Amino acid sequence: MKNIDEISREDYISKLFIDNEHKLDESPSGDLWSRIETKLEQTSLSSGKENLPRTTIAARKGIIMRMVPYIAAASVLIIISVAISLFQWPKQNNTLAESKEEVEDVDLPTAKSETIPIIPSDKDSAFEEEDQRQKIKMLQEAKKQAGKESKNAEASVEKYGLDIITINEKSNDVITMTPEPAKDEEDNSFISRPRAEYNDFSTTNGNVSNSPQIVPRSDYQNQNRNYANPPSADPAMADKIESYIKGKENMSTKKGNESKTQSRIKNKSVKSLQSNQQLDSHLKIFEWLLGQWTDEEEEGGIAYENWRWINANTIEGIGTKIKENNKIFEERLSIYYDNSLKQVFLKMQIDDTKNQVIYMLSSFDTERIVFEQNEDPGIPNKVIFQRHLNGYSTTIAFDQGFLKPAQQSYLDHRNRVSNVKALRILNRSEEK
Amino acid sequence: MILSEQELLEGCRKGERRAQKALYDKFSSKMFGVCKRYVKTIENAEEVMVEAFCKIFQKIDLYSGQGSFEGWIRRVVINEALMFLRKNYRFNEHIDITEVPVQAVHVTIEDELSAAEIMLLLEQLPTGYRTVFNLYVLEGFKHKEIAELLGISINTSKSQLILAKKRLRDLVEQAAVIRTGGNAEA
């Protein structure tokens, strides 16, 4: 049976060119050989120069080799001296403690006087008492202020849709934070910081530290975040996305060119969504992604990617690579809409450090969806999802730099990786 | 005195200039034709030739002796041409075309094209189309290999080939009309 590749070389145009291609053979200009010769000589000269540093390196290496015994002896001495000093340390501490005890014995008769306590336990208890007094004082002040400012705070909450912080009065030490669900409407002149910064709120002495702050958009932009008109930050974007989707749906019903497999899997995904919850309108452009994707032609193993919805605001993709029935690689990607930031983000790993990199949706059209980041110059700045006839590709691109070896080795599990980008090409899996 | 291929290889491995010149004389015409198909101007084709032959002489030890020596040289030249194109052209910046109308084409001209006509036809193709057409039809690469070489998807390679052929068919039809004074069947 003939391969389809061979058949498509048998058309008239292909034959015409194959039969006549030899006519292009032509001797190049006479000076071409002299140019090649010159370049070869230049290369041999420069390669001769390259030998010089090698000699230096070899010589330096020899010096280092000769110094090895001395370095080893010096390091042994250092280790011994450090060990001795560490060994001596507890003894010195014991001596100090003994001398303290002696002092305590001497001071016992005057313990009732109002001198500063030098016994550690007394000192601690005094500090604790002072600390308690401070806490009570601060709590009282906070209550007073809360009473005064409650009206203003309520007004701010209504205006900006902030999370309300309530103080549980029953407990003296614990402050509980009860965020209310964010409101849909937002004053567009404000934008809050990324959610990641809110995760480590802590309470210290009754004060909320590292509390979320609302930063005016102008200030926010000054913080080295210069995404160029992210579409999802645009308040009108939801409407645009919806109209885009509606238009696309109309087109697809008119054309009816979607394959049966694709529509079956898509319908399945949509049904599962409708049964519980609707996908947020900002994530509708990713609906086609839901389902199973595979690349069975992959040489280092079979690559799978399974995209599913987690909740109305999040979809998750699990990429795996199977080789000889063993899972040799797994990664998780999630695309989510952040209600507070009004933006769509992609979260994924770039290397083995388990650190998640967050990319923000920067543009999309019928062909491709682009996520970008410019906060960390050491990681790829762009992730592109591009749809194909029966599949899609993910490109992780580094426009202003080169992938580090750790990143390359992690991303090597994708189909192809160069020093500036990694590419995975997947096809829609047939439903079994 | 004509050196055999084995003698040429041995001489080039030793860095003998005479053997290198003989090898160049033997393959330069054919390889120049290859270069011309990939890059548009003669100057650029010559630039690719210089780089490619320098690489051939410097890396000749990498030729294991298995397979055709001419094929190995050709592969080096093609790689060099693609490197040249990559510096000046982004193969992945285009839109995939999912629906391409396929029509039955009847060309009534004789199955002959002159070198000038081939060049004229190829010159009228965009770089992406021309490269995929060259690699697929004239070099015999598969779409997967082309995708890897150019950093594009397999489907992009396929759609570019279809579009390249369609464009060439249109151009050949026009040529047929001109040649036959408008009597050719369209």
mmCIF file of N, CA and C in Angstrom, chain A residues 125-175:
data_model
loop_
_atom_site.group_PDB
_atom_site.id
_atom_site.type_symbol
_atom_site.label_atom_id
_atom_site.label_comp_id
_atom_site.label_asym_id
_atom_site.label_seq_id
_atom_site.Cartn_x
_atom_site.Cartn_y
_atom_site.Cartn_z
ATOM 1 N N SER A 125 8.514 36.611 82.903
ATOM 2 C CA SER A 125 7.146 36.847 83.363
ATOM 3 C C SER A 125 6.831 38.348 83.343
ATOM 4 N N ALA A 126 7.814 39.152 83.659
ATOM 5 C CA ALA A 126 7.601 40.604 83.615
ATOM 6 C C ALA A 126 7.304 41.063 82.199
ATOM 7 N N PHE A 127 8.064 40.506 81.255
ATOM 8 C CA PHE A 127 7.814 40.846 79.855
ATOM 9 C C PHE A 127 6.439 40.376 79.405
ATOM 10 N N GLU A 128 6.067 39.182 79.849
ATOM 11 C CA GLU A 128 4.754 38.643 79.464
ATOM 12 C C GLU A 128 3.624 39.520 79.971
ATOM 13 N N GLU A 129 3.793 39.965 81.244
ATOM 14 C CA GLU A 129 2.763 40.842 81.817
ATOM 15 C C GLU A 129 2.645 42.138 81.015
ATOM 16 N N GLU A 130 3.800 42.701 80.691
ATOM 17 C CA GLU A 130 3.829 43.935 79.913
ATOM 18 C C GLU A 130 3.176 43.709 78.541
ATOM 19 N N ASP A 131 3.504 42.574 77.988
ATOM 20 C CA ASP A 131 2.958 42.201 76.677
ATOM 21 C C ASP A 131 1.441 42.103 76.725
ATOM 22 N N GLN A 132 0.926 41.444 77.771
ATOM 23 C CA GLN A 132 -0.520 41.296 77.959
ATOM 24 C C GLN A 132 -1.186 42.667 78.067
ATOM 25 N N ARG A 133 -0.545 43.542 78.905
ATOM 26 C CA ARG A 133 -1.103 44.897 79.070
ATOM 27 C C ARG A 133 -1.199 45.618 77.726
ATOM 28 N N GLN A 134 -0.109 45.475 76.922
ATOM 29 C CA GLN A 134 -0.070 46.123 75.603
ATOM 30 C C GLN A 134 -1.192 45.584 74.706
ATOM 31 N N LYS A 135 -1.362 44.269 74.760
ATOM 32 C CA LYS A 135 -2.380 43.638 73.901
ATOM 33 C C LYS A 135 -3.763 44.146 74.242
ATOM 34 N N ILE A 136 -4.051 44.162 75.570
ATOM 35 C CA ILE A 136 -5.383 44.611 76.013
ATOM 36 C C ILE A 136 -5.606 46.056 75.571
ATOM 37 N N LYS A 137 -4.557 46.875 75.774
ATOM 38 C CA LYS A 137 -4.647 48.288 75.398
ATOM 39 C C LYS A 137 -4.938 48.435 73.903
ATOM 40 N N MET A 138 -4.185 47.687 73.110
ATOM 41 C CA MET A 138 -4.336 47.792 71.648
ATOM 42 C C MET A 138 -5.709 47.312 71.201
ATOM 43 N N LEU A 139 -6.196 46.262 71.854
ATOM 44 C CA LEU A 139 -7.510 45.721 71.492
ATOM 45 C C LEU A 139 -8.598 46.749 71.795
ATOM 46 N N GLN A 140 -8.433 47.406 72.981
ATOM 47 C CA GLN A 140 -9.413 48.429 73.346
ATOM 48 C C GLN A 140 -9.403 49.562 72.328
ATOM 49 N N GLU A 141 -8.199 49.984 71.968
ATOM 50 C CA GLU A 141 -8.079 51.054 70.971
ATOM 51 C C GLU A 141 -8.689 50.642 69.637
ATOM 52 N N ALA A 142 -8.409 49.401 69.279
ATOM 53 C CA ALA A 142 -8.929 48.885 68.009
ATOM 54 C C ALA A 142 -10.439 48.879 68.009
ATOM 55 N N LYS A 143 -11.035 48.495 69.178
ATOM 56 C CA LYS A 143 -12.498 48.465 69.288
ATOM 57 C C LYS A 143 -13.067 49.859 69.106
ATOM 58 N N LYS A 144 -12.398 50.831 69.800
ATOM 59 C CA LYS A 144 -12.867 52.215 69.685
ATOM 60 C C LYS A 144 -12.820 52.689 68.238
ATOM 61 N N GLN A 145 -11.678 52.426 67.612
ATOM 62 C CA GLN A 145 -11.485 52.872 66.208
ATOM 63 C C GLN A 145 -12.467 52.179 65.286
ATOM 64 N N ALA A 146 -12.703 50.886 65.566
ATOM 65 C CA ALA A 146 -13.635 50.120 64.726
ATOM 66 C C ALA A 146 -15.005 50.758 64.790
ATOM 67 N N GLY A 147 -15.404 51.189 66.003
ATOM 68 C CA GLY A 147 -16.698 51.846 66.186
ATOM 69 C C GLY A 147 -16.790 53.121 65.381
ATOM 70 N N LYS A 148 -15.679 53.897 65.425
ATOM 71 C CA LYS A 148 -15.669 55.184 64.716
ATOM 72 C C LYS A 148 -15.680 55.003 63.209
ATOM 73 N N GLU A 149 -14.881 54.059 62.767
ATOM 74 C CA GLU A 149 -14.653 53.952 61.315
ATOM 75 C C GLU A 149 -15.583 52.981 60.613
ATOM 76 N N SER A 150 -16.471 52.370 61.380
ATOM 77 C CA SER A 150 -17.301 51.317 60.758
ATOM 78 C C SER A 150 -18.114 51.873 59.588
ATOM 79 N N LYS A 151 -18.619 53.126 59.818
ATOM 80 C CA LYS A 151 -19.446 53.692 58.747
ATOM 81 C C LYS A 151 -18.617 53.929 57.491
ATOM 82 N N ASN A 152 -17.422 54.512 57.669
ATOM 83 C CA ASN A 152 -16.542 54.770 56.517
ATOM 84 C C ASN A 152 -16.149 53.467 55.834
ATOM 85 N N ALA A 153 -15.845 52.476 56.671
ATOM 86 C CA ALA A 153 -15.406 51.195 56.107
ATOM 87 C C ALA A 153 -16.487 50.559 55.266
ATOM 88 N N GLU A 154 -17.722 50.629 55.785
ATOM 89 C CA GLU A 154 -18.834 50.043 55.024
ATOM 90 C C GLU A 154 -18.994 50.721 53.673
ATOM 91 N N ALA A 155 -18.807 52.066 53.737
ATOM 92 C CA ALA A 155 -18.917 52.820 52.475
ATOM 93 C C ALA A 155 -17.844 52.391 51.501
ATOM 94 N N SER A 156 -16.601 52.191 51.993
ATOM 95 C CA SER A 156 -15.494 51.770 51.125
ATOM 96 C C SER A 156 -15.770 50.399 50.546
ATOM 97 N N VAL A 157 -16.283 49.532 51.394
ATOM 98 C CA VAL A 157 -16.561 48.162 50.941
ATOM 99 C C VAL A 157 -17.563 48.175 49.813
ATOM 100 N N GLU A 158 -18.597 49.000 50.027
ATOM 101 C CA GLU A 158 -19.618 49.062 48.986
ATOM 102 C C GLU A 158 -19.047 49.621 47.694
ATOM 103 N N LYS A 159 -18.135 50.611 47.862
ATOM 104 C CA LYS A 159 -17.602 51.274 46.667
ATOM 105 C C LYS A 159 -16.640 50.368 45.901
ATOM 106 N N TYR A 160 -15.717 49.746 46.609
ATOM 107 C CA TYR A 160 -14.644 49.023 45.913
ATOM 108 C C TYR A 160 -14.810 47.518 45.944
ATOM 109 N N GLY A 161 -15.844 47.010 46.623
ATOM 110 C CA GLY A 161 -16.026 45.562 46.659
ATOM 111 C C GLY A 161 -14.917 44.872 47.409
ATOM 112 N N LEU A 162 -14.470 45.483 48.509
ATOM 113 C CA LEU A 162 -13.345 44.901 49.248
ATOM 114 C C LEU A 162 -13.815 43.723 50.075
ATOM 115 N N ASP A 163 -12.832 42.893 50.503
ATOM 116 C CA ASP A 163 -13.109 41.825 51.432
ATOM 117 C C ASP A 163 -13.262 42.429 52.824
ATOM 118 N N ILE A 164 -14.327 42.038 53.519
ATOM 119 C CA ILE A 164 -14.550 42.594 54.853
ATOM 120 C C ILE A 164 -13.760 41.782 55.861
ATOM 121 N N ILE A 165 -13.063 42.481 56.777
ATOM 122 C CA ILE A 165 -12.306 41.800 57.818
ATOM 123 C C ILE A 165 -13.073 41.960 59.123
ATOM 124 N N THR A 166 -13.502 40.853 59.718
ATOM 125 C CA THR A 166 -14.229 40.937 60.979
ATOM 126 C C THR A 166 -13.340 40.453 62.103
ATOM 127 N N ILE A 167 -13.502 41.066 63.293
ATOM 128 C CA ILE A 167 -12.685 40.689 64.441
ATOM 129 C C ILE A 167 -13.547 39.906 65.419
ATOM 130 N N ASN A 168 -13.102 38.725 65.726
ATOM 131 C CA ASN A 168 -13.821 37.894 66.669
ATOM 132 C C ASN A 168 -13.490 38.355 68.089
ATOM 133 N N GLU A 169 -14.458 38.978 68.749
ATOM 134 C CA GLU A 169 -14.190 39.603 70.050
ATOM 135 C C GLU A 169 -14.038 38.595 71.187
ATOM 136 N N LYS A 170 -14.572 37.384 70.998
ATOM 137 C CA LYS A 170 -14.527 36.404 72.067
ATOM 138 C C LYS A 170 -13.112 35.982 72.425
ATOM 139 N N SER A 171 -12.274 35.964 71.451
ATOM 140 C CA SER A 171 -10.902 35.527 71.710
ATOM 141 C C SER A 171 -9.996 36.725 71.898
ATOM 142 N N ASN A 172 -9.029 36.596 72.776
ATOM 143 C CA ASN A 172 -8.111 37.703 73.014
ATOM 144 C C ASN A 172 -6.962 37.704 72.016
ATOM 145 N N ASP A 173 -6.579 36.544 71.554
ATOM 146 C CA ASP A 173 -5.369 36.429 70.745
ATOM 147 C C ASP A 173 -5.634 36.259 69.246
ATOM 148 N N VAL A 174 -6.724 35.562 68.927
ATOM 149 C CA VAL A 174 -6.904 35.161 67.528
ATOM 150 C C VAL A 174 -7.774 36.152 66.786
ATOM 151 N N ILE A 175 -7.338 36.557 65.663
ATOM 152 C CA ILE A 175 -8.166 37.406 64.802
ATOM 153 C C ILE A 175 -8.526 36.600 63.581
#
